[in-house]
Amino acid sequence: MSLRQSILDHPERRYIMFGGKGGLGKTTFSAATAYWLASQGHRVLVFSVDPQASLSDIFEKDIFGKGAVPIRHNLWAQEVDADRHIRAYQDEIRKKILDMYGFDAVPDEIEQYIQAASAEPAMEESAIFDAVVDIVVSGEYDYYIYDLVPLGHALYYLSMAKVYDEWINKITKLREEMREYEEMVSRLKREKETEEDQILSELQYIRGRINASSRILTDKDKTAFYFVLVPEKMIILDTQKAAGLFSQFDVPISGYVVNRVVPDGLLEQNIPAYLRHRIEMQHTYLDEIRRTFGEAVRAYVPELERDVTGLPMIERLADIMYGDGAVGRTP
Ligand SMILES: Nc1ncnc2c1ncn2[C@@H]1O[C@H](COP(=O)(O)OP(=O)(O)OP(=O)(O)O)[C@@H](O)[C@H]1O
Ligand SMILES: [Mg+2]
């Protein structure tokens, strides 16, 4: 089944993701897919949490940290500024502490805890997830294309509920360490705050939202996840391994898309031996891909003569990926 058909057959799958190792074409495919769906009359948001701002690069437009930016009719792109979200988290925690304990300023020791907690990877992931939740639960678009960061990292994202648990544990520890301040304050105020677990219950509420979004992103009915790979030995092995891991996280895999296939047609031309060898070597790996992933390969995408940036190039690639003729077989 072709990539086009696998999407058309499942209009209920509103969340589409391309995963894979670094630099294989996730952002490129996300942009082309978003472009195609928008041209089919759907309202589409393509978004990423990648600090590299690669959507800005491919659309040739500065969209980083600017919310959903219109690209063309029916198409929006958004790049989440994770650092800004972390700062917002810090401010929120500070404000809660000030409110709860009636301090005028956050004591140095607590400020250090806040800084330390924010430097935790778990905190960063949590901040990012919160942003992703806001995006995917908004319901403003027909399709959400989530342009993922490279594989290892993406796996971490997809275990988000777990990550959030870790963070909540950290905060709980922080609260324990704050107990001495709490005692001091209650002695000063001669009363015990009844809302002492305000922070915790807030966190639990947020965790509930995260779980909801994690359910959306791992929901077979709502989500299509495609692996991007290229015809190279190591990538084939890594993709196989990753597919195993992803199924452990219950990520429903909708198929594989092979990128950077050098067109066979070149063999009929007068080409240097070097290129001829490269194409022949690719045949070996394409055979291996067919053996390994078989029916689940949704498209073979040719290596174009230049990088895919700017709308005309994106359109060209979308035509190749989703056009009638060119999918489902080797170009
Ligand atoms: N079929 C193709 N033909 C020509 N260039 C391509 C093709 N696919 C991808 N590229 C180019 O390869 C580079 C890497 O692609 P892309 O940024 O989409 O990869 P990625 O998987 O998103 O990388 P990262 O893991 O860093 O996010 C880009 O410069 C892109 O324009
Ligand atoms: Mg990318």
PDB file of N, CA and C in Angstrom, residues 230-330:
ATOM      1  N   VAL A 230      17.092   5.212   4.913  1.00  0.00           N
ATOM      2  CA  VAL A 230      17.764   5.317   3.619  1.00  0.00           C
ATOM      3  C   VAL A 230      18.431   3.970   3.329  1.00  0.00           C
ATOM      4  N   PRO A 231      18.700   3.691   2.040  1.00  0.00           N
ATOM      5  CA  PRO A 231      19.296   2.385   1.715  1.00  0.00           C
ATOM      6  C   PRO A 231      20.771   2.320   2.097  1.00  0.00           C
ATOM      7  N   GLU A 232      21.028   2.179   3.388  1.00  0.00           N
ATOM      8  CA  GLU A 232      22.394   1.997   3.893  1.00  0.00           C
ATOM      9  C   GLU A 232      22.355   0.953   4.991  1.00  0.00           C
ATOM     10  N   LYS A 233      23.415   0.186   5.072  1.00  0.00           N
ATOM     11  CA  LYS A 233      23.429  -0.965   5.984  1.00  0.00           C
ATOM     12  C   LYS A 233      23.106  -0.594   7.431  1.00  0.00           C
ATOM     13  N   MET A 234      23.871   0.344   7.985  1.00  0.00           N
ATOM     14  CA  MET A 234      23.696   0.679   9.403  1.00  0.00           C
ATOM     15  C   MET A 234      22.296   1.220   9.683  1.00  0.00           C
ATOM     16  N   ILE A 235      21.792   2.007   8.744  1.00  0.00           N
ATOM     17  CA  ILE A 235      20.474   2.614   8.954  1.00  0.00           C
ATOM     18  C   ILE A 235      19.386   1.540   8.965  1.00  0.00           C
ATOM     19  N   ILE A 236      19.547   0.549   8.109  1.00  0.00           N
ATOM     20  CA  ILE A 236      18.555  -0.536   8.083  1.00  0.00           C
ATOM     21  C   ILE A 236      18.548  -1.257   9.429  1.00  0.00           C
ATOM     22  N   LEU A 237      19.759  -1.561   9.943  1.00  0.00           N
ATOM     23  CA  LEU A 237      19.863  -2.241  11.237  1.00  0.00           C
ATOM     24  C   LEU A 237      19.266  -1.395  12.357  1.00  0.00           C
ATOM     25  N   ASP A 238      19.647  -0.110  12.374  1.00  0.00           N
ATOM     26  CA  ASP A 238      19.152   0.779  13.432  1.00  0.00           C
ATOM     27  C   ASP A 238      17.634   0.915  13.384  1.00  0.00           C
ATOM     28  N   THR A 239      17.100   0.975  12.174  1.00  0.00           N
ATOM     29  CA  THR A 239      15.653   1.140  12.032  1.00  0.00           C
ATOM     30  C   THR A 239      14.920  -0.076  12.569  1.00  0.00           C
ATOM     31  N   GLN A 240      15.480  -1.248  12.276  1.00  0.00           N
ATOM     32  CA  GLN A 240      14.894  -2.490  12.801  1.00  0.00           C
ATOM     33  C   GLN A 240      14.866  -2.481  14.320  1.00  0.00           C
ATOM     34  N   LYS A 241      16.001  -2.101  14.903  1.00  0.00           N
ATOM     35  CA  LYS A 241      16.108  -2.050  16.360  1.00  0.00           C
ATOM     36  C   LYS A 241      15.097  -1.060  16.936  1.00  0.00           C
ATOM     37  N   ALA A 242      15.058   0.130  16.322  1.00  0.00           N
ATOM     38  CA  ALA A 242      14.181   1.185  16.826  1.00  0.00           C
ATOM     39  C   ALA A 242      12.717   0.764  16.723  1.00  0.00           C
ATOM     40  N   ALA A 243      12.386   0.085  15.630  1.00  0.00           N
ATOM     41  CA  ALA A 243      10.992  -0.347  15.459  1.00  0.00           C
ATOM     42  C   ALA A 243      10.585  -1.255  16.613  1.00  0.00           C
ATOM     43  N   GLY A 244      11.512  -2.098  17.049  1.00  0.00           N
ATOM     44  CA  GLY A 244      11.254  -2.968  18.192  1.00  0.00           C
ATOM     45  C   GLY A 244      10.991  -2.169  19.455  1.00  0.00           C
ATOM     46  N   LEU A 245      11.850  -1.157  19.682  1.00  0.00           N
ATOM     47  CA  LEU A 245      11.683  -0.316  20.865  1.00  0.00           C
ATOM     48  C   LEU A 245      10.364   0.441  20.840  1.00  0.00           C
ATOM     49  N   PHE A 246      10.048   0.983  19.655  1.00  0.00           N
ATOM     50  CA  PHE A 246       8.829   1.771  19.545  1.00  0.00           C
ATOM     51  C   PHE A 246       7.601   0.925  19.844  1.00  0.00           C
ATOM     52  N   SER A 247       7.637  -0.317  19.406  1.00  0.00           N
ATOM     53  CA  SER A 247       6.450  -1.132  19.677  1.00  0.00           C
ATOM     54  C   SER A 247       6.336  -1.398  21.177  1.00  0.00           C
ATOM     55  N   GLN A 248       7.486  -1.361  21.887  1.00  0.00           N
ATOM     56  CA  GLN A 248       7.405  -1.484  23.347  1.00  0.00           C
ATOM     57  C   GLN A 248       6.685  -0.298  23.988  1.00  0.00           C
ATOM     58  N   PHE A 249       6.825   0.865  23.343  1.00  0.00           N
ATOM     59  CA  PHE A 249       6.116   2.043  23.846  1.00  0.00           C
ATOM     60  C   PHE A 249       4.722   2.145  23.231  1.00  0.00           C
ATOM     61  N   ASP A 250       4.312   1.074  22.562  1.00  0.00           N
ATOM     62  CA  ASP A 250       2.989   1.025  21.935  1.00  0.00           C
ATOM     63  C   ASP A 250       2.777   2.088  20.884  1.00  0.00           C
ATOM     64  N   VAL A 251       3.856   2.516  20.226  1.00  0.00           N
ATOM     65  CA  VAL A 251       3.680   3.468  19.137  1.00  0.00           C
ATOM     66  C   VAL A 251       3.265   2.680  17.901  1.00  0.00           C
ATOM     67  N   PRO A 252       2.098   2.976  17.353  1.00  0.00           N
ATOM     68  CA  PRO A 252       1.641   2.208  16.199  1.00  0.00           C
ATOM     69  C   PRO A 252       2.400   2.616  14.939  1.00  0.00           C
ATOM     70  N   ILE A 253       3.116   1.689  14.341  1.00  0.00           N
ATOM     71  CA  ILE A 253       3.915   2.006  13.155  1.00  0.00           C
ATOM     72  C   ILE A 253       3.078   1.783  11.893  1.00  0.00           C
ATOM     73  N   SER A 254       2.907   2.876  11.138  1.00  0.00           N
ATOM     74  CA  SER A 254       2.065   2.784   9.939  1.00  0.00           C
ATOM     75  C   SER A 254       2.856   2.419   8.701  1.00  0.00           C
ATOM     76  N   GLY A 255       4.158   2.405   8.819  1.00  0.00           N
ATOM     77  CA  GLY A 255       4.955   2.012   7.674  1.00  0.00           C
ATOM     78  C   GLY A 255       6.314   2.683   7.639  1.00  0.00           C
ATOM     79  N   TYR A 256       7.032   2.412   6.540  1.00  0.00           N
ATOM     80  CA  TYR A 256       8.396   2.905   6.366  1.00  0.00           C
ATOM     81  C   TYR A 256       8.470   3.671   5.052  1.00  0.00           C
ATOM     82  N   VAL A 257       9.241   4.760   5.059  1.00  0.00           N
ATOM     83  CA  VAL A 257       9.446   5.508   3.829  1.00  0.00           C
ATOM     84  C   VAL A 257      10.943   5.559   3.569  1.00  0.00           C
ATOM     85  N   VAL A 258      11.339   5.115   2.388  1.00  0.00           N
ATOM     86  CA  VAL A 258      12.758   5.049   2.053  1.00  0.00           C
ATOM     87  C   VAL A 258      13.143   6.320   1.304  1.00  0.00           C
ATOM     88  N   ASN A 259      14.116   7.038   1.809  1.00  0.00           N
ATOM     89  CA  ASN A 259      14.536   8.303   1.199  1.00  0.00           C
ATOM     90  C   ASN A 259      15.876   8.136   0.488  1.00  0.00           C
ATOM     91  N   ARG A 260      16.165   9.107  -0.349  1.00  0.00           N
ATOM     92  CA  ARG A 260      17.477   9.219  -1.003  1.00  0.00           C
ATOM     93  C   ARG A 260      17.819   8.027  -1.893  1.00  0.00           C
ATOM     94  N   VAL A 261      16.816   7.558  -2.614  1.00  0.00           N
ATOM     95  CA  VAL A 261      17.064   6.490  -3.572  1.00  0.00           C
ATOM     96  C   VAL A 261      17.549   7.126  -4.870  1.00  0.00           C
ATOM     97  N   VAL A 262      18.744   6.746  -5.296  1.00  0.00           N
ATOM     98  CA  VAL A 262      19.275   7.290  -6.556  1.00  0.00           C
ATOM     99  C   VAL A 262      18.501   6.636  -7.696  1.00  0.00           C
ATOM    100  N   PRO A 263      17.904   7.455  -8.585  1.00  0.00           N
ATOM    101  CA  PRO A 263      17.031   6.883  -9.626  1.00  0.00           C
ATOM    102  C   PRO A 263      17.765   5.891 -10.536  1.00  0.00           C
ATOM    103  N   ASP A 264      17.122   4.744 -10.739  1.00  0.00           N
ATOM    104  CA  ASP A 264      17.635   3.690 -11.606  1.00  0.00           C
ATOM    105  C   ASP A 264      17.842   4.149 -13.044  1.00  0.00           C
ATOM    106  N   GLY A 265      16.969   5.071 -13.442  1.00  0.00           N
ATOM    107  CA  GLY A 265      16.996   5.568 -14.818  1.00  0.00           C
ATOM    108  C   GLY A 265      18.377   6.066 -15.231  1.00  0.00           C
ATOM    109  N   LEU A 266      19.163   6.479 -14.236  1.00  0.00           N
ATOM    110  CA  LEU A 266      20.507   6.987 -14.532  1.00  0.00           C
ATOM    111  C   LEU A 266      21.382   5.911 -15.181  1.00  0.00           C
ATOM    112  N   LEU A 267      21.077   4.639 -14.864  1.00  0.00           N
ATOM    113  CA  LEU A 267      21.904   3.545 -15.398  1.00  0.00           C
ATOM    114  C   LEU A 267      21.871   3.491 -16.922  1.00  0.00           C
ATOM    115  N   GLU A 268      20.759   4.001 -17.485  1.00  0.00           N
ATOM    116  CA  GLU A 268      20.639   3.986 -18.947  1.00  0.00           C
ATOM    117  C   GLU A 268      21.425   5.120 -19.591  1.00  0.00           C
ATOM    118  N   GLN A 269      21.897   6.036 -18.735  1.00  0.00           N
ATOM    119  CA  GLN A 269      22.670   7.145 -19.284  1.00  0.00           C
ATOM    120  C   GLN A 269      24.157   6.849 -19.183  1.00  0.00           C
ATOM    121  N   ASN A 270      24.914   7.686 -19.853  1.00  0.00           N
ATOM    122  CA  ASN A 270      26.354   7.536 -19.809  1.00  0.00           C
ATOM    123  C   ASN A 270      26.880   8.167 -18.513  1.00  0.00           C
ATOM    124  N   ILE A 271      26.947   7.338 -17.451  1.00  0.00           N
ATOM    125  CA  ILE A 271      27.345   7.891 -16.159  1.00  0.00           C
ATOM    126  C   ILE A 271      28.687   7.305 -15.717  1.00  0.00           C
ATOM    127  N   PRO A 272      29.405   8.041 -14.859  1.00  0.00           N
ATOM    128  CA  PRO A 272      30.704   7.543 -14.408  1.00  0.00           C
ATOM    129  C   PRO A 272      30.573   6.221 -13.637  1.00  0.00           C
ATOM    130  N   ALA A 273      31.610   5.393 -13.667  1.00  0.00           N
ATOM    131  CA  ALA A 273      31.613   4.092 -12.991  1.00  0.00           C
ATOM    132  C   ALA A 273      31.304   4.253 -11.505  1.00  0.00           C
ATOM    133  N   TYR A 274      31.821   5.344 -10.945  1.00  0.00           N
ATOM    134  CA  TYR A 274      31.598   5.626  -9.525  1.00  0.00           C
ATOM    135  C   TYR A 274      30.106   5.612  -9.187  1.00  0.00           C
ATOM    136  N   LEU A 275      29.344   6.372  -9.976  1.00  0.00           N
ATOM    137  CA  LEU A 275      27.905   6.479  -9.727  1.00  0.00           C
ATOM    138  C   LEU A 275      27.200   5.146  -9.999  1.00  0.00           C
ATOM    139  N   ARG A 276      27.693   4.464 -11.045  1.00  0.00           N
ATOM    140  CA  ARG A 276      27.128   3.154 -11.387  1.00  0.00           C
ATOM    141  C   ARG A 276      27.278   2.181 -10.207  1.00  0.00           C
ATOM    142  N   HIS A 277      28.459   2.204  -9.597  1.00  0.00           N
ATOM    143  CA  HIS A 277      28.694   1.340  -8.427  1.00  0.00           C
ATOM    144  C   HIS A 277      27.783   1.699  -7.272  1.00  0.00           C
ATOM    145  N   ARG A 278      27.607   3.005  -7.053  1.00  0.00           N
ATOM    146  CA  ARG A 278      26.757   3.450  -5.942  1.00  0.00           C
ATOM    147  C   ARG A 278      25.331   2.931  -6.151  1.00  0.00           C
ATOM    148  N   ILE A 279      24.874   3.048  -7.383  1.00  0.00           N
ATOM    149  CA  ILE A 279      23.498   2.605  -7.663  1.00  0.00           C
ATOM    150  C   ILE A 279      23.382   1.093  -7.471  1.00  0.00           C
ATOM    151  N   GLU A 280      24.415   0.366  -7.940  1.00  0.00           N
ATOM    152  CA  GLU A 280      24.370  -1.090  -7.778  1.00  0.00           C
ATOM    153  C   GLU A 280      24.407  -1.487  -6.306  1.00  0.00           C
ATOM    154  N   MET A 281      25.201  -0.756  -5.518  1.00  0.00           N
ATOM    155  CA  MET A 281      25.268  -1.044  -4.088  1.00  0.00           C
ATOM    156  C   MET A 281      23.907  -0.776  -3.431  1.00  0.00           C
ATOM    157  N   GLN A 282      23.273   0.304  -3.883  1.00  0.00           N
ATOM    158  CA  GLN A 282      21.945   0.618  -3.335  1.00  0.00           C
ATOM    159  C   GLN A 282      20.963  -0.515  -3.593  1.00  0.00           C
ATOM    160  N   HIS A 283      21.091  -1.141  -4.767  1.00  0.00           N
ATOM    161  CA  HIS A 283      20.186  -2.257  -5.088  1.00  0.00           C
ATOM    162  C   HIS A 283      20.243  -3.323  -4.010  1.00  0.00           C
ATOM    163  N   THR A 284      21.466  -3.627  -3.543  1.00  0.00           N
ATOM    164  CA  THR A 284      21.631  -4.630  -2.483  1.00  0.00           C
ATOM    165  C   THR A 284      20.830  -4.235  -1.254  1.00  0.00           C
ATOM    166  N   TYR A 285      20.962  -2.953  -0.882  1.00  0.00           N
ATOM    167  CA  TYR A 285      20.288  -2.501   0.339  1.00  0.00           C
ATOM    168  C   TYR A 285      18.783  -2.366   0.141  1.00  0.00           C
ATOM    169  N   LEU A 286      18.386  -1.985  -1.060  1.00  0.00           N
ATOM    170  CA  LEU A 286      16.943  -1.917  -1.324  1.00  0.00           C
ATOM    171  C   LEU A 286      16.324  -3.317  -1.246  1.00  0.00           C
ATOM    172  N   ASP A 287      17.090  -4.306  -1.749  1.00  0.00           N
ATOM    173  CA  ASP A 287      16.612  -5.693  -1.618  1.00  0.00           C
ATOM    174  C   ASP A 287      16.457  -6.068  -0.147  1.00  0.00           C
ATOM    175  N   GLU A 288      17.469  -5.656   0.633  1.00  0.00           N
ATOM    176  CA  GLU A 288      17.432  -5.968   2.056  1.00  0.00           C
ATOM    177  C   GLU A 288      16.239  -5.280   2.722  1.00  0.00           C
ATOM    178  N   ILE A 289      15.989  -4.041   2.324  1.00  0.00           N
ATOM    179  CA  ILE A 289      14.835  -3.310   2.875  1.00  0.00           C
ATOM    180  C   ILE A 289      13.541  -4.048   2.535  1.00  0.00           C
ATOM    181  N   ARG A 290      13.451  -4.506   1.290  1.00  0.00           N
ATOM    182  CA  ARG A 290      12.243  -5.242   0.870  1.00  0.00           C
ATOM    183  C   ARG A 290      12.070  -6.518   1.673  1.00  0.00           C
ATOM    184  N   ARG A 291      13.189  -7.206   1.881  1.00  0.00           N
ATOM    185  CA  ARG A 291      13.118  -8.440   2.684  1.00  0.00           C
ATOM    186  C   ARG A 291      12.712  -8.153   4.124  1.00  0.00           C
ATOM    187  N   THR A 292      13.275  -7.063   4.683  1.00  0.00           N
ATOM    188  CA  THR A 292      13.070  -6.774   6.102  1.00  0.00           C
ATOM    189  C   THR A 292      11.709  -6.163   6.385  1.00  0.00           C
ATOM    190  N   PHE A 293      11.338  -5.162   5.584  1.00  0.00           N
ATOM    191  CA  PHE A 293      10.116  -4.407   5.911  1.00  0.00           C
ATOM    192  C   PHE A 293       8.969  -4.713   4.954  1.00  0.00           C
ATOM    193  N   GLY A 294       9.306  -5.351   3.849  1.00  0.00           N
ATOM    194  CA  GLY A 294       8.325  -5.860   2.898  1.00  0.00           C
ATOM    195  C   GLY A 294       7.161  -4.942   2.590  1.00  0.00           C
ATOM    196  N   GLU A 295       5.987  -5.455   2.867  1.00  0.00           N
ATOM    197  CA  GLU A 295       4.724  -4.778   2.572  1.00  0.00           C
ATOM    198  C   GLU A 295       4.580  -3.434   3.275  1.00  0.00           C
ATOM    199  N   ALA A 296       5.336  -3.267   4.376  1.00  0.00           N
ATOM    200  CA  ALA A 296       5.164  -2.054   5.178  1.00  0.00           C
ATOM    201  C   ALA A 296       5.887  -0.842   4.593  1.00  0.00           C
ATOM    202  N   VAL A 297       6.666  -1.030   3.510  1.00  0.00           N
ATOM    203  CA  VAL A 297       7.307   0.122   2.870  1.00  0.00           C
ATOM    204  C   VAL A 297       6.244   0.877   2.076  1.00  0.00           C
ATOM    205  N   ARG A 298       6.065   2.148   2.389  1.00  0.00           N
ATOM    206  CA  ARG A 298       4.982   2.943   1.783  1.00  0.00           C
ATOM    207  C   ARG A 298       5.431   3.745   0.572  1.00  0.00           C
ATOM    208  N   ALA A 299       6.721   4.090   0.523  1.00  0.00           N
ATOM    209  CA  ALA A 299       7.190   4.883  -0.616  1.00  0.00           C
ATOM    210  C   ALA A 299       8.713   4.845  -0.715  1.00  0.00           C
ATOM    211  N   TYR A 300       9.194   4.968  -1.956  1.00  0.00           N
ATOM    212  CA  TYR A 300      10.623   5.146  -2.216  1.00  0.00           C
ATOM    213  C   TYR A 300      10.777   6.543  -2.794  1.00  0.00           C
ATOM    214  N   VAL A 301      11.560   7.363  -2.138  1.00  0.00           N
ATOM    215  CA  VAL A 301      11.678   8.765  -2.546  1.00  0.00           C
ATOM    216  C   VAL A 301      13.067   9.011  -3.130  1.00  0.00           C
ATOM    217  N   PRO A 302      13.117   9.566  -4.327  1.00  0.00           N
ATOM    218  CA  PRO A 302      14.433   9.738  -4.960  1.00  0.00           C
ATOM    219  C   PRO A 302      15.266  10.838  -4.314  1.00  0.00           C
ATOM    220  N   GLU A 303      16.542  10.690  -4.448  1.00  0.00           N
ATOM    221  CA  GLU A 303      17.484  11.737  -4.083  1.00  0.00           C
ATOM    222  C   GLU A 303      17.352  12.829  -5.154  1.00  0.00           C
ATOM    223  N   LEU A 304      16.990  14.036  -4.715  1.00  0.00           N
ATOM    224  CA  LEU A 304      16.862  15.126  -5.676  1.00  0.00           C
ATOM    225  C   LEU A 304      18.226  15.784  -5.899  1.00  0.00           C
ATOM    226  N   GLU A 305      18.297  16.644  -6.910  1.00  0.00           N
ATOM    227  CA  GLU A 305      19.606  17.188  -7.258  1.00  0.00           C
ATOM    228  C   GLU A 305      20.064  18.294  -6.309  1.00  0.00           C
ATOM    229  N   ARG A 306      19.151  18.725  -5.411  1.00  0.00           N
ATOM    230  CA  ARG A 306      19.559  19.722  -4.414  1.00  0.00           C
ATOM    231  C   ARG A 306      18.694  19.572  -3.164  1.00  0.00           C
ATOM    232  N   ASP A 307      19.101  20.291  -2.094  1.00  0.00           N
ATOM    233  CA  ASP A 307      18.350  20.251  -0.833  1.00  0.00           C
ATOM    234  C   ASP A 307      16.915  20.699  -1.051  1.00  0.00           C
ATOM    235  N   VAL A 308      16.048  20.202  -0.184  1.00  0.00           N
ATOM    236  CA  VAL A 308      14.643  20.582  -0.279  1.00  0.00           C
ATOM    237  C   VAL A 308      14.386  21.761   0.661  1.00  0.00           C
ATOM    238  N   THR A 309      14.399  22.962   0.097  1.00  0.00           N
ATOM    239  CA  THR A 309      14.030  24.159   0.861  1.00  0.00           C
ATOM    240  C   THR A 309      13.192  25.061  -0.036  1.00  0.00           C
ATOM    241  N   GLY A 310      12.261  25.759   0.587  1.00  0.00           N
ATOM    242  CA  GLY A 310      11.395  26.659  -0.162  1.00  0.00           C
ATOM    243  C   GLY A 310      10.186  25.920  -0.720  1.00  0.00           C
ATOM    244  N   LEU A 311       9.079  26.664  -0.878  1.00  0.00           N
ATOM    245  CA  LEU A 311       7.819  26.023  -1.268  1.00  0.00           C
ATOM    246  C   LEU A 311       7.847  25.303  -2.621  1.00  0.00           C
ATOM    247  N   PRO A 312       8.500  25.863  -3.653  1.00  0.00           N
ATOM    248  CA  PRO A 312       8.495  25.138  -4.938  1.00  0.00           C
ATOM    249  C   PRO A 312       9.143  23.756  -4.831  1.00  0.00           C
ATOM    250  N   MET A 313      10.250  23.655  -4.078  1.00  0.00           N
ATOM    251  CA  MET A 313      10.919  22.368  -3.891  1.00  0.00           C
ATOM    252  C   MET A 313      10.045  21.427  -3.052  1.00  0.00           C
ATOM    253  N   ILE A 314       9.406  21.987  -2.012  1.00  0.00           N
ATOM    254  CA  ILE A 314       8.529  21.171  -1.159  1.00  0.00           C
ATOM    255  C   ILE A 314       7.376  20.623  -1.993  1.00  0.00           C
ATOM    256  N   GLU A 315       6.836  21.471  -2.847  1.00  0.00           N
ATOM    257  CA  GLU A 315       5.735  21.034  -3.714  1.00  0.00           C
ATOM    258  C   GLU A 315       6.190  19.904  -4.637  1.00  0.00           C
ATOM    259  N   ARG A 316       7.389  20.060  -5.168  1.00  0.00           N
ATOM    260  CA  ARG A 316       7.897  19.035  -6.071  1.00  0.00           C
ATOM    261  C   ARG A 316       8.030  17.693  -5.346  1.00  0.00           C
ATOM    262  N   LEU A 317       8.558  17.755  -4.142  1.00  0.00           N
ATOM    263  CA  LEU A 317       8.711  16.517  -3.383  1.00  0.00           C
ATOM    264  C   LEU A 317       7.349  15.919  -3.007  1.00  0.00           C
ATOM    265  N   ALA A 318       6.403  16.809  -2.648  1.00  0.00           N
ATOM    266  CA  ALA A 318       5.052  16.340  -2.296  1.00  0.00           C
ATOM    267  C   ALA A 318       4.435  15.628  -3.497  1.00  0.00           C
ATOM    268  N   ASP A 319       4.650  16.167  -4.691  1.00  0.00           N
ATOM    269  CA  ASP A 319       4.130  15.528  -5.909  1.00  0.00           C
ATOM    270  C   ASP A 319       4.718  14.131  -6.080  1.00  0.00           C
ATOM    271  N   ILE A 320       6.005  14.012  -5.796  1.00  0.00           N
ATOM    272  CA  ILE A 320       6.656  12.712  -5.936  1.00  0.00           C
ATOM    273  C   ILE A 320       6.124  11.739  -4.889  1.00  0.00           C
ATOM    274  N   MET A 321       6.045  12.229  -3.614  1.00  0.00           N
ATOM    275  CA  MET A 321       5.638  11.336  -2.530  1.00  0.00           C
ATOM    276  C   MET A 321       4.172  10.937  -2.615  1.00  0.00           C
ATOM    277  N   TYR A 322       3.342  11.878  -3.069  1.00  0.00           N
ATOM    278  CA  TYR A 322       1.892  11.640  -3.019  1.00  0.00           C
ATOM    279  C   TYR A 322       1.219  11.632  -4.383  1.00  0.00           C
ATOM    280  N   GLY A 323       2.027  11.801  -5.425  1.00  0.00           N
ATOM    281  CA  GLY A 323       1.454  11.765  -6.770  1.00  0.00           C
ATOM    282  C   GLY A 323       1.017  10.355  -7.113  1.00  0.00           C
ATOM    283  N   ASP A 324       0.279  10.203  -8.198  1.00  0.00           N
ATOM    284  CA  ASP A 324      -0.275   8.895  -8.512  1.00  0.00           C
ATOM    285  C   ASP A 324       0.769   7.864  -8.883  1.00  0.00           C
ATOM    286  N   GLY A 325       1.689   8.290  -9.743  1.00  0.00           N
ATOM    287  CA  GLY A 325       2.580   7.299 -10.333  1.00  0.00           C
ATOM    288  C   GLY A 325       3.783   6.894  -9.502  1.00  0.00           C
ATOM    289  N   ALA A 326       4.373   7.851  -8.802  1.00  0.00           N
ATOM    290  CA  ALA A 326       5.743   7.648  -8.333  1.00  0.00           C
ATOM    291  C   ALA A 326       5.883   6.895  -7.017  1.00  0.00           C
ATOM    292  N   VAL A 327       4.772   6.549  -6.378  1.00  0.00           N
ATOM    293  CA  VAL A 327       4.912   5.926  -5.061  1.00  0.00           C
ATOM    294  C   VAL A 327       4.752   4.417  -5.115  1.00  0.00           C
ATOM    295  N   GLY A 328       5.225   3.778  -4.075  1.00  0.00           N
ATOM    296  CA  GLY A 328       5.019   2.342  -3.926  1.00  0.00           C
ATOM    297  C   GLY A 328       6.010   1.492  -4.693  1.00  0.00           C
ATOM    298  N   ARG A 329       6.913   2.147  -5.426  1.00  0.00           N
ATOM    299  CA  ARG A 329       7.932   1.343  -6.124  1.00  0.00           C
ATOM    300  C   ARG A 329       9.209   2.163  -6.189  1.00  0.00           C
ATOM    301  N   THR A 330      10.274   1.524  -6.561  1.00  0.00           N
ATOM    302  CA  THR A 330      11.549   2.209  -6.654  1.00  0.00           C
ATOM    303  C   THR A 330      11.502   3.228  -7.788  1.00  0.00           C
TER     304      THR A 330
END
